[in-house]
Amino acid sequence: MTVSAMIRTGQVLLAIVAAGQMFAAEAPPTRPNIIFVFADDHATHAISAYGSRINSTPNIDRLAREGMLFRNCFVTNSICAPSRAVILTGKHSHLNGVLTNSEPFDINQQTFVHLLKQAGYQTAIVGKWHLQSDPVMFDYWRVLIGQGPYYNPRFRTPQGVITIEGYTTDVITDLVLEWLEKHRDRSRPFFLAYHHKAPHREWLPGPKQLNLYKDTFIPEPTTLFDDYRGRTSAAAKTTMTIANHMTDLDLKFTLPKNLTEKQRQMIEEAYRKENQAFRAAGLQGEELVRWKYQRYIKDYLRCVAAIDDNLGRVLEYLDRTGLAQNTVVIYSSDQGFFLGDHGWYDKRWMYEESLRMPLIVRWPGVVSPGSVNWDLVQNLDFAPTFLEIAGVPLPAEMQGRSLVPLLRGQRPADWRQSIYYRYYEYPAVHDVQRHEGVRTARYKLIHYYLINEWELFDLEKDPDELRSVYDDPAYADVKRELLAELERLRKVYGVDKAQEPPVRGSGE
Ligand code: CA
C-alpha cells in the first residue's frame, strides 16, 4: 500500500468514528440487539410482501426488502397461548405444559429469556403476553391482561396495574419507544418483545384507520362458499363460519363497554351510514355472507394497517438513532388466520391459512437483503435462533433448530423434511376436533384422533385442501410414507410417551 493510500484509509476511518460519535454517545454493543415484533392472528395472506391480494403493508414489506422472508414457517399448535409457550421454551406443547389457552405457563421452566438474561442481555416485553402468569423473567414488563381490549388498555406491571387511554396498537408502540429512549441500559444489548393484541378478534379499528377501505370492494377468497365435501366430518361441524357464527360485537352492531364517550361517538359515526343501508336492504343467503365478509375483512385489515403504521414509527426511530445498524428486527405472528377461506374466520386447524406464520428477519450485515427462504421452519425454532443470534449456547432440551445458518444463506444438509403439528383444544369454542399431523413440502396428513378420521392432501394439485386423497389408491405409497413419518416424529418429539390431556372446555 502506498503512503498516500494509507493516509486516505486513515482519513476514512477517522470519518467513520466521528460519524458514529455524532449519532450516539453510547458505544454500540457488539452483540446485536433483537426486536421481536409479534402480532396476534396476522395471516401471511394479509401481508403484501407475501403476495396479499387484499391489502398493502409497506413497513412490513420494507423489512422483507431489507431482510429475509420465510415462505414456509409453520406453527406447531395453532392457537394463541400455546404458540407463545412454544416460542419461549423451544419445546412442543406436551413438554411446556400449555396445550390449550387454559393452562397457565409454568414460569419456573427454562426459557430463552432466562438464558439471554444470564448472558448479559437486558430483556423487555410490552403488549400481549396471554400466559396468565406474570412475565417475571423479563427485566421490564408492561403486559395486557388476558386478550386486552382495542381501546384504553390496562397493563400488568411490576408496580401494579396501569390504564392508558388510547388505541391499544398505538399505546403499545408508545411504550416501546419510551422504553428504547428512556428506560434501557445503553451499555448492554437488549431483547425487546413488541407484542400486539391486533388483529385478534373482534377487530376494532383505530381512529386513523376507521374510514380506510370505505367504498372499496375487498376481493373474496375462492373458498368463501366451501361446502366441506371431500373431507372428513370435522370441517363441516366447526362453528367459526362468517355465515352463522359472528357476533354483534364482531360486526360492530354493538361496541365494547370500556370506550370513552368520545371514542364511542367517533366509531358509531364511522359505521352509521353502512349500518343503516344494511338494515334497509334485508339481505339473505349468500348476499348476507358477502356483506358480513366485507365488514369483517375491512375491520381486520384496518387493524393490520395500524400495526404496519406503528412498525414504521419504530423503524424510523431505529434509523434516526443509529440503532438500526446493530439491531435484528423480526416480524411474526402467533399463527395464521382464515380470512373468509373455507367460509371461516379464526385459526386452530392444520389447514394452510391457519398453519402458516409470517416470518421476516432483517439483520444488517448478515442477512442478504431481499432474500427468500423456502425451507420448513417453525415457531419451535425461534428460541434457538434468538440464542444463537446473541451467541448463547443452545440447551439440549430445546426441540427446535436455530435458523441462523439459513439466515446466513447456508442450508444445513440435514435440515428437516417434515413438520409435526398437534391441536388439543376440544371440546371448546369453535368446535375444532383435536388433531395431529405431518406436513412435507408437498403433502399433508391429518388425523382427527378422537373420531379416528384421516385426511391427506396433495398441496401441489390441491392447494386449497378441498379433496382428501387418503382413500385414493393412487396415493397408497404416499400415504404409507406419511404414516411412517408421523410415527417417527411422534417418537422424535416424545409425543408417543405423552399423556392425552383431559377433555374440558376453554376460551379462545
Ligand atoms: Ca393468536
PDB file of N, CA, C and O in Angstrom, residues 32-37 49-50 59-71 73 311 315 324 327-332 357-373 377-378 381-382 385-386 389 402-408:
ATOM      1  N   PRO A  32     -25.657  -8.181  18.787  1.00  0.00           N
ATOM      2  CA  PRO A  32     -26.794  -7.415  18.257  1.00  0.00           C
ATOM      3  C   PRO A  32     -27.964  -7.330  19.236  1.00  0.00           C
ATOM      4  O   PRO A  32     -28.193  -8.239  20.035  1.00  0.00           O
ATOM      5  N   ASN A  33     -28.695  -6.245  19.152  1.00  0.00           N
ATOM      6  CA  ASN A  33     -29.985  -6.153  19.825  1.00  0.00           C
ATOM      7  C   ASN A  33     -31.000  -6.942  19.004  1.00  0.00           C
ATOM      8  O   ASN A  33     -30.801  -7.156  17.803  1.00  0.00           O
ATOM      9  N   ILE A  34     -32.091  -7.335  19.657  1.00  0.00           N
ATOM     10  CA  ILE A  34     -33.150  -8.053  18.946  1.00  0.00           C
ATOM     11  C   ILE A  34     -34.486  -7.400  19.289  1.00  0.00           C
ATOM     12  O   ILE A  34     -34.816  -7.231  20.465  1.00  0.00           O
ATOM     13  N   ILE A  35     -35.239  -7.027  18.269  1.00  0.00           N
ATOM     14  CA  ILE A  35     -36.619  -6.584  18.485  1.00  0.00           C
ATOM     15  C   ILE A  35     -37.532  -7.609  17.814  1.00  0.00           C
ATOM     16  O   ILE A  35     -37.455  -7.829  16.602  1.00  0.00           O
ATOM     17  N   PHE A  36     -38.358  -8.248  18.636  1.00  0.00           N
ATOM     18  CA  PHE A  36     -39.247  -9.301  18.153  1.00  0.00           C
ATOM     19  C   PHE A  36     -40.658  -8.720  18.069  1.00  0.00           C
ATOM     20  O   PHE A  36     -41.347  -8.587  19.071  1.00  0.00           O
ATOM     21  N   VAL A  37     -41.038  -8.334  16.860  1.00  0.00           N
ATOM     22  CA  VAL A  37     -42.361  -7.752  16.641  1.00  0.00           C
ATOM     23  C   VAL A  37     -43.327  -8.906  16.388  1.00  0.00           C
ATOM     24  O   VAL A  37     -43.122  -9.698  15.460  1.00  0.00           O
ATOM     25  N   ALA A  49     -45.911  -8.314   1.214  1.00  0.00           N
ATOM     26  CA  ALA A  49     -44.643  -8.984   0.889  1.00  0.00           C
ATOM     27  C   ALA A  49     -44.872 -10.472   0.607  1.00  0.00           C
ATOM     28  O   ALA A  49     -44.082 -11.107  -0.093  1.00  0.00           O
ATOM     29  N   TYR A  50     -45.944 -11.039   1.138  1.00  0.00           N
ATOM     30  CA  TYR A  50     -46.290 -12.437   0.866  1.00  0.00           C
ATOM     31  C   TYR A  50     -47.255 -12.565  -0.314  1.00  0.00           C
ATOM     32  O   TYR A  50     -47.804 -13.636  -0.563  1.00  0.00           O
ATOM     33  N   ASN A  59     -44.506  -1.057   5.601  1.00  0.00           N
ATOM     34  CA  ASN A  59     -43.396  -1.144   6.562  1.00  0.00           C
ATOM     35  C   ASN A  59     -42.950  -2.580   6.804  1.00  0.00           C
ATOM     36  O   ASN A  59     -41.755  -2.849   6.949  1.00  0.00           O
ATOM     37  N   ILE A  60     -43.910  -3.512   6.832  1.00  0.00           N
ATOM     38  CA  ILE A  60     -43.533  -4.923   6.931  1.00  0.00           C
ATOM     39  C   ILE A  60     -42.779  -5.314   5.656  1.00  0.00           C
ATOM     40  O   ILE A  60     -41.759  -6.013   5.696  1.00  0.00           O
ATOM     41  N   ASP A  61     -43.263  -4.821   4.531  1.00  0.00           N
ATOM     42  CA  ASP A  61     -42.594  -5.096   3.247  1.00  0.00           C
ATOM     43  C   ASP A  61     -41.162  -4.547   3.243  1.00  0.00           C
ATOM     44  O   ASP A  61     -40.265  -5.154   2.654  1.00  0.00           O
ATOM     45  N   ARG A  62     -40.972  -3.430   3.909  1.00  0.00           N
ATOM     46  CA  ARG A  62     -39.614  -2.861   3.970  1.00  0.00           C
ATOM     47  C   ARG A  62     -38.679  -3.841   4.673  1.00  0.00           C
ATOM     48  O   ARG A  62     -37.532  -4.047   4.240  1.00  0.00           O
ATOM     49  N   LEU A  63     -39.167  -4.459   5.749  1.00  0.00           N
ATOM     50  CA  LEU A  63     -38.332  -5.448   6.441  1.00  0.00           C
ATOM     51  C   LEU A  63     -37.957  -6.586   5.495  1.00  0.00           C
ATOM     52  O   LEU A  63     -36.833  -7.091   5.517  1.00  0.00           O
ATOM     53  N   ALA A  64     -38.938  -7.009   4.677  1.00  0.00           N
ATOM     54  CA  ALA A  64     -38.663  -8.097   3.730  1.00  0.00           C
ATOM     55  C   ALA A  64     -37.651  -7.664   2.674  1.00  0.00           C
ATOM     56  O   ALA A  64     -36.767  -8.431   2.291  1.00  0.00           O
ATOM     57  N   ARG A  65     -37.776  -6.435   2.230  1.00  0.00           N
ATOM     58  CA  ARG A  65     -36.867  -5.917   1.202  1.00  0.00           C
ATOM     59  C   ARG A  65     -35.436  -5.815   1.735  1.00  0.00           C
ATOM     60  O   ARG A  65     -34.465  -5.973   1.027  1.00  0.00           O
ATOM     61  N   GLU A  66     -35.329  -5.536   3.032  1.00  0.00           N
ATOM     62  CA  GLU A  66     -34.002  -5.362   3.636  1.00  0.00           C
ATOM     63  C   GLU A  66     -33.548  -6.617   4.374  1.00  0.00           C
ATOM     64  O   GLU A  66     -32.471  -6.631   4.971  1.00  0.00           O
ATOM     65  N   GLY A  67     -34.386  -7.665   4.378  1.00  0.00           N
ATOM     66  CA  GLY A  67     -34.046  -8.869   5.127  1.00  0.00           C
ATOM     67  C   GLY A  67     -34.457 -10.131   4.396  1.00  0.00           C
ATOM     68  O   GLY A  67     -34.478 -10.174   3.167  1.00  0.00           O
ATOM     69  N   MET A  68     -34.813 -11.176   5.165  1.00  0.00           N
ATOM     70  CA  MET A  68     -35.193 -12.471   4.592  1.00  0.00           C
ATOM     71  C   MET A  68     -36.641 -12.780   4.930  1.00  0.00           C
ATOM     72  O   MET A  68     -37.069 -12.628   6.063  1.00  0.00           O
ATOM     73  N   LEU A  69     -37.379 -13.230   3.933  1.00  0.00           N
ATOM     74  CA  LEU A  69     -38.770 -13.628   4.112  1.00  0.00           C
ATOM     75  C   LEU A  69     -38.849 -15.154   4.048  1.00  0.00           C
ATOM     76  O   LEU A  69     -38.377 -15.763   3.089  1.00  0.00           O
ATOM     77  N   PHE A  70     -39.407 -15.751   5.102  1.00  0.00           N
ATOM     78  CA  PHE A  70     -39.554 -17.206   5.144  1.00  0.00           C
ATOM     79  C   PHE A  70     -40.913 -17.586   4.567  1.00  0.00           C
ATOM     80  O   PHE A  70     -41.946 -17.177   5.072  1.00  0.00           O
ATOM     81  N   ARG A  71     -40.901 -18.381   3.515  1.00  0.00           N
ATOM     82  CA  ARG A  71     -42.114 -18.767   2.806  1.00  0.00           C
ATOM     83  C   ARG A  71     -42.827 -19.941   3.460  1.00  0.00           C
ATOM     84  O   ARG A  71     -44.010 -20.170   3.229  1.00  0.00           O
ATOM     85  N   CYS A  73     -43.003 -21.023   7.053  1.00  0.00           N
ATOM     86  CA  CYS A  73     -42.912 -21.060   8.510  1.00  0.00           C
ATOM     87  C   CYS A  73     -44.262 -21.531   9.053  1.00  0.00           C
ATOM     88  O   CYS A  73     -45.305 -20.992   8.683  1.00  0.00           O
ATOM     89  N   LEU A 311     -45.287   0.047  13.182  1.00  0.00           N
ATOM     90  CA  LEU A 311     -43.976  -0.531  12.907  1.00  0.00           C
ATOM     91  C   LEU A 311     -43.105   0.511  12.215  1.00  0.00           C
ATOM     92  O   LEU A 311     -41.901   0.637  12.501  1.00  0.00           O
ATOM     93  N   LEU A 315     -39.319   1.651  13.166  1.00  0.00           N
ATOM     94  CA  LEU A 315     -38.201   1.570  12.205  1.00  0.00           C
ATOM     95  C   LEU A 315     -37.573   2.949  12.010  1.00  0.00           C
ATOM     96  O   LEU A 315     -36.347   3.076  11.918  1.00  0.00           O
ATOM     97  N   ALA A 324     -30.538   0.974  14.201  1.00  0.00           N
ATOM     98  CA  ALA A 324     -30.923   0.016  13.157  1.00  0.00           C
ATOM     99  C   ALA A 324     -29.764  -0.883  12.737  1.00  0.00           C
ATOM    100  O   ALA A 324     -29.938  -2.077  12.497  1.00  0.00           O
ATOM    101  N   THR A 327     -29.261  -3.912  15.155  1.00  0.00           N
ATOM    102  CA  THR A 327     -30.474  -4.477  15.746  1.00  0.00           C
ATOM    103  C   THR A 327     -31.144  -5.417  14.743  1.00  0.00           C
ATOM    104  O   THR A 327     -31.430  -5.017  13.612  1.00  0.00           O
ATOM    105  N   VAL A 328     -31.368  -6.653  15.169  1.00  0.00           N
ATOM    106  CA  VAL A 328     -32.108  -7.604  14.355  1.00  0.00           C
ATOM    107  C   VAL A 328     -33.591  -7.326  14.583  1.00  0.00           C
ATOM    108  O   VAL A 328     -34.036  -7.281  15.731  1.00  0.00           O
ATOM    109  N   VAL A 329     -34.339  -7.097  13.511  1.00  0.00           N
ATOM    110  CA  VAL A 329     -35.784  -6.881  13.654  1.00  0.00           C
ATOM    111  C   VAL A 329     -36.503  -8.063  13.020  1.00  0.00           C
ATOM    112  O   VAL A 329     -36.256  -8.415  11.863  1.00  0.00           O
ATOM    113  N   ILE A 330     -37.378  -8.685  13.814  1.00  0.00           N
ATOM    114  CA  ILE A 330     -38.095  -9.886  13.365  1.00  0.00           C
ATOM    115  C   ILE A 330     -39.584  -9.589  13.391  1.00  0.00           C
ATOM    116  O   ILE A 330     -40.087  -9.047  14.374  1.00  0.00           O
ATOM    117  N   TYR A 331     -40.291  -9.912  12.321  1.00  0.00           N
ATOM    118  CA  TYR A 331     -41.745  -9.774  12.316  1.00  0.00           C
ATOM    119  C   TYR A 331     -42.380 -11.149  12.203  1.00  0.00           C
ATOM    120  O   TYR A 331     -42.034 -11.945  11.322  1.00  0.00           O
ATOM    121  N   SER A 332     -43.332 -11.421  13.110  1.00  0.00           N
ATOM    122  CA  SER A 332     -44.050 -12.691  13.024  1.00  0.00           C
ATOM    123  C   SER A 332     -45.412 -12.542  13.697  1.00  0.00           C
ATOM    124  O   SER A 332     -45.772 -11.465  14.163  1.00  0.00           O
ATOM    125  N   MET A 357     -47.287 -19.143   9.444  1.00  0.00           N
ATOM    126  CA  MET A 357     -46.957 -17.932  10.197  1.00  0.00           C
ATOM    127  C   MET A 357     -46.116 -17.033   9.315  1.00  0.00           C
ATOM    128  O   MET A 357     -45.276 -17.523   8.564  1.00  0.00           O
ATOM    129  N   PRO A 358     -46.292 -15.713   9.435  1.00  0.00           N
ATOM    130  CA  PRO A 358     -45.331 -14.833   8.781  1.00  0.00           C
ATOM    131  C   PRO A 358     -44.006 -14.891   9.537  1.00  0.00           C
ATOM    132  O   PRO A 358     -43.996 -15.065  10.753  1.00  0.00           O
ATOM    133  N   LEU A 359     -42.913 -14.801   8.839  1.00  0.00           N
ATOM    134  CA  LEU A 359     -41.605 -14.678   9.489  1.00  0.00           C
ATOM    135  C   LEU A 359     -40.671 -13.910   8.559  1.00  0.00           C
ATOM    136  O   LEU A 359     -40.344 -14.380   7.465  1.00  0.00           O
ATOM    137  N   ILE A 360     -40.296 -12.739   9.013  1.00  0.00           N
ATOM    138  CA  ILE A 360     -39.398 -11.870   8.240  1.00  0.00           C
ATOM    139  C   ILE A 360     -38.303 -11.410   9.192  1.00  0.00           C
ATOM    140  O   ILE A 360     -38.595 -11.001  10.317  1.00  0.00           O
ATOM    141  N   VAL A 361     -37.047 -11.513   8.749  1.00  0.00           N
ATOM    142  CA  VAL A 361     -35.915 -11.161   9.619  1.00  0.00           C
ATOM    143  C   VAL A 361     -34.979 -10.195   8.898  1.00  0.00           C
ATOM    144  O   VAL A 361     -34.447 -10.513   7.833  1.00  0.00           O
ATOM    145  N   ARG A 362     -34.795  -9.038   9.512  1.00  0.00           N
ATOM    146  CA  ARG A 362     -33.817  -8.085   8.984  1.00  0.00           C
ATOM    147  C   ARG A 362     -32.622  -8.068   9.929  1.00  0.00           C
ATOM    148  O   ARG A 362     -32.772  -7.802  11.115  1.00  0.00           O
ATOM    149  N   TRP A 363     -31.472  -8.388   9.401  1.00  0.00           N
ATOM    150  CA  TRP A 363     -30.249  -8.440  10.218  1.00  0.00           C
ATOM    151  C   TRP A 363     -29.125  -7.827   9.383  1.00  0.00           C
ATOM    152  O   TRP A 363     -28.471  -8.517   8.595  1.00  0.00           O
ATOM    153  N   PRO A 364     -28.911  -6.527   9.544  1.00  0.00           N
ATOM    154  CA  PRO A 364     -27.955  -5.828   8.676  1.00  0.00           C
ATOM    155  C   PRO A 364     -26.563  -6.463   8.730  1.00  0.00           C
ATOM    156  O   PRO A 364     -26.060  -6.806   9.800  1.00  0.00           O
ATOM    157  N   GLY A 365     -25.979  -6.659   7.585  1.00  0.00           N
ATOM    158  CA  GLY A 365     -24.628  -7.209   7.510  1.00  0.00           C
ATOM    159  C   GLY A 365     -24.580  -8.729   7.532  1.00  0.00           C
ATOM    160  O   GLY A 365     -23.529  -9.323   7.281  1.00  0.00           O
ATOM    161  N   VAL A 366     -25.675  -9.378   7.854  1.00  0.00           N
ATOM    162  CA  VAL A 366     -25.693 -10.845   7.916  1.00  0.00           C
ATOM    163  C   VAL A 366     -26.673 -11.420   6.894  1.00  0.00           C
ATOM    164  O   VAL A 366     -26.326 -12.274   6.081  1.00  0.00           O
ATOM    165  N   VAL A 367     -27.914 -10.929   6.946  1.00  0.00           N
ATOM    166  CA  VAL A 367     -28.935 -11.429   6.016  1.00  0.00           C
ATOM    167  C   VAL A 367     -28.857 -10.643   4.710  1.00  0.00           C
ATOM    168  O   VAL A 367     -28.813  -9.416   4.714  1.00  0.00           O
ATOM    169  N   SER A 368     -28.850 -11.369   3.638  1.00  0.00           N
ATOM    170  CA  SER A 368     -28.806 -10.733   2.323  1.00  0.00           C
ATOM    171  C   SER A 368     -30.150 -10.046   2.042  1.00  0.00           C
ATOM    172  O   SER A 368     -31.200 -10.691   2.091  1.00  0.00           O
ATOM    173  N   PRO A 369     -30.144  -8.738   1.761  1.00  0.00           N
ATOM    174  CA  PRO A 369     -31.409  -8.011   1.565  1.00  0.00           C
ATOM    175  C   PRO A 369     -32.263  -8.615   0.457  1.00  0.00           C
ATOM    176  O   PRO A 369     -31.744  -9.024  -0.584  1.00  0.00           O
ATOM    177  N   GLY A 370     -33.558  -8.698   0.717  1.00  0.00           N
ATOM    178  CA  GLY A 370     -34.491  -9.201  -0.291  1.00  0.00           C
ATOM    179  C   GLY A 370     -34.427 -10.698  -0.515  1.00  0.00           C
ATOM    180  O   GLY A 370     -34.907 -11.190  -1.532  1.00  0.00           O
ATOM    181  N   SER A 371     -33.840 -11.446   0.420  1.00  0.00           N
ATOM    182  CA  SER A 371     -33.741 -12.890   0.204  1.00  0.00           C
ATOM    183  C   SER A 371     -35.012 -13.608   0.653  1.00  0.00           C
ATOM    184  O   SER A 371     -35.760 -13.120   1.493  1.00  0.00           O
ATOM    185  N   VAL A 372     -35.247 -14.772   0.066  1.00  0.00           N
ATOM    186  CA  VAL A 372     -36.438 -15.572   0.367  1.00  0.00           C
ATOM    187  C   VAL A 372     -35.995 -16.980   0.705  1.00  0.00           C
ATOM    188  O   VAL A 372     -35.154 -17.556   0.006  1.00  0.00           O
ATOM    189  N   ASN A 373     -36.538 -17.518   1.788  1.00  0.00           N
ATOM    190  CA  ASN A 373     -36.195 -18.888   2.188  1.00  0.00           C
ATOM    191  C   ASN A 373     -37.417 -19.789   2.060  1.00  0.00           C
ATOM    192  O   ASN A 373     -38.527 -19.405   2.441  1.00  0.00           O
ATOM    193  N   VAL A 377     -39.676 -24.329   8.382  1.00  0.00           N
ATOM    194  CA  VAL A 377     -39.266 -23.836   9.698  1.00  0.00           C
ATOM    195  C   VAL A 377     -40.512 -23.670  10.561  1.00  0.00           C
ATOM    196  O   VAL A 377     -41.631 -23.665  10.066  1.00  0.00           O
ATOM    197  N   GLN A 378     -40.299 -23.551  11.867  1.00  0.00           N
ATOM    198  CA  GLN A 378     -41.437 -23.478  12.794  1.00  0.00           C
ATOM    199  C   GLN A 378     -41.183 -22.472  13.917  1.00  0.00           C
ATOM    200  O   GLN A 378     -40.033 -22.086  14.177  1.00  0.00           O
ATOM    201  N   ASP A 381     -38.459 -23.079  16.374  1.00  0.00           N
ATOM    202  CA  ASP A 381     -37.073 -22.682  16.077  1.00  0.00           C
ATOM    203  C   ASP A 381     -36.727 -21.275  16.578  1.00  0.00           C
ATOM    204  O   ASP A 381     -35.564 -20.874  16.504  1.00  0.00           O
ATOM    205  N   PHE A 382     -37.717 -20.549  17.048  1.00  0.00           N
ATOM    206  CA  PHE A 382     -37.453 -19.140  17.388  1.00  0.00           C
ATOM    207  C   PHE A 382     -36.481 -19.007  18.562  1.00  0.00           C
ATOM    208  O   PHE A 382     -35.544 -18.217  18.512  1.00  0.00           O
ATOM    209  N   THR A 385     -32.984 -19.673  17.725  1.00  0.00           N
ATOM    210  CA  THR A 385     -32.499 -18.603  16.833  1.00  0.00           C
ATOM    211  C   THR A 385     -32.117 -17.357  17.632  1.00  0.00           C
ATOM    212  O   THR A 385     -31.039 -16.791  17.428  1.00  0.00           O
ATOM    213  N   PHE A 386     -32.994 -16.955  18.551  1.00  0.00           N
ATOM    214  CA  PHE A 386     -32.670 -15.783  19.386  1.00  0.00           C
ATOM    215  C   PHE A 386     -31.350 -16.030  20.121  1.00  0.00           C
ATOM    216  O   PHE A 386     -30.500 -15.141  20.214  1.00  0.00           O
ATOM    217  N   ILE A 389     -28.296 -15.895  17.766  1.00  0.00           N
ATOM    218  CA  ILE A 389     -28.020 -14.504  17.372  1.00  0.00           C
ATOM    219  C   ILE A 389     -27.216 -13.810  18.476  1.00  0.00           C
ATOM    220  O   ILE A 389     -26.289 -13.049  18.219  1.00  0.00           O
ATOM    221  N   SER A 402     -31.830 -23.689  15.381  1.00  0.00           N
ATOM    222  CA  SER A 402     -31.540 -22.287  15.089  1.00  0.00           C
ATOM    223  C   SER A 402     -31.643 -22.022  13.587  1.00  0.00           C
ATOM    224  O   SER A 402     -31.168 -22.807  12.763  1.00  0.00           O
ATOM    225  N   LEU A 403     -32.254 -20.904  13.250  1.00  0.00           N
ATOM    226  CA  LEU A 403     -32.376 -20.505  11.847  1.00  0.00           C
ATOM    227  C   LEU A 403     -31.175 -19.693  11.369  1.00  0.00           C
ATOM    228  O   LEU A 403     -31.143 -19.260  10.214  1.00  0.00           O
ATOM    229  N   VAL A 404     -30.206 -19.483  12.254  1.00  0.00           N
ATOM    230  CA  VAL A 404     -29.084 -18.614  11.882  1.00  0.00           C
ATOM    231  C   VAL A 404     -28.351 -19.100  10.620  1.00  0.00           C
ATOM    232  O   VAL A 404     -28.059 -18.294   9.731  1.00  0.00           O
ATOM    233  N   PRO A 405     -28.092 -20.405  10.465  1.00  0.00           N
ATOM    234  CA  PRO A 405     -27.453 -20.822   9.199  1.00  0.00           C
ATOM    235  C   PRO A 405     -28.289 -20.435   7.974  1.00  0.00           C
ATOM    236  O   PRO A 405     -27.737 -19.979   6.966  1.00  0.00           O
ATOM    237  N   LEU A 406     -29.614 -20.605   8.075  1.00  0.00           N
ATOM    238  CA  LEU A 406     -30.481 -20.233   6.950  1.00  0.00           C
ATOM    239  C   LEU A 406     -30.407 -18.727   6.709  1.00  0.00           C
ATOM    240  O   LEU A 406     -30.389 -18.265   5.565  1.00  0.00           O
ATOM    241  N   LEU A 407     -30.344 -17.965   7.806  1.00  0.00           N
ATOM    242  CA  LEU A 407     -30.253 -16.506   7.672  1.00  0.00           C
ATOM    243  C   LEU A 407     -28.954 -16.108   6.976  1.00  0.00           C
ATOM    244  O   LEU A 407     -28.891 -15.114   6.259  1.00  0.00           O
ATOM    245  N   ARG A 408     -27.912 -16.911   7.192  1.00  0.00           N
ATOM    246  CA  ARG A 408     -26.630 -16.641   6.537  1.00  0.00           C
ATOM    247  C   ARG A 408     -26.591 -17.183   5.106  1.00  0.00           C
ATOM    248  O   ARG A 408     -25.579 -17.076   4.420  1.00  0.00           O
TER     249      ARG A 408
END
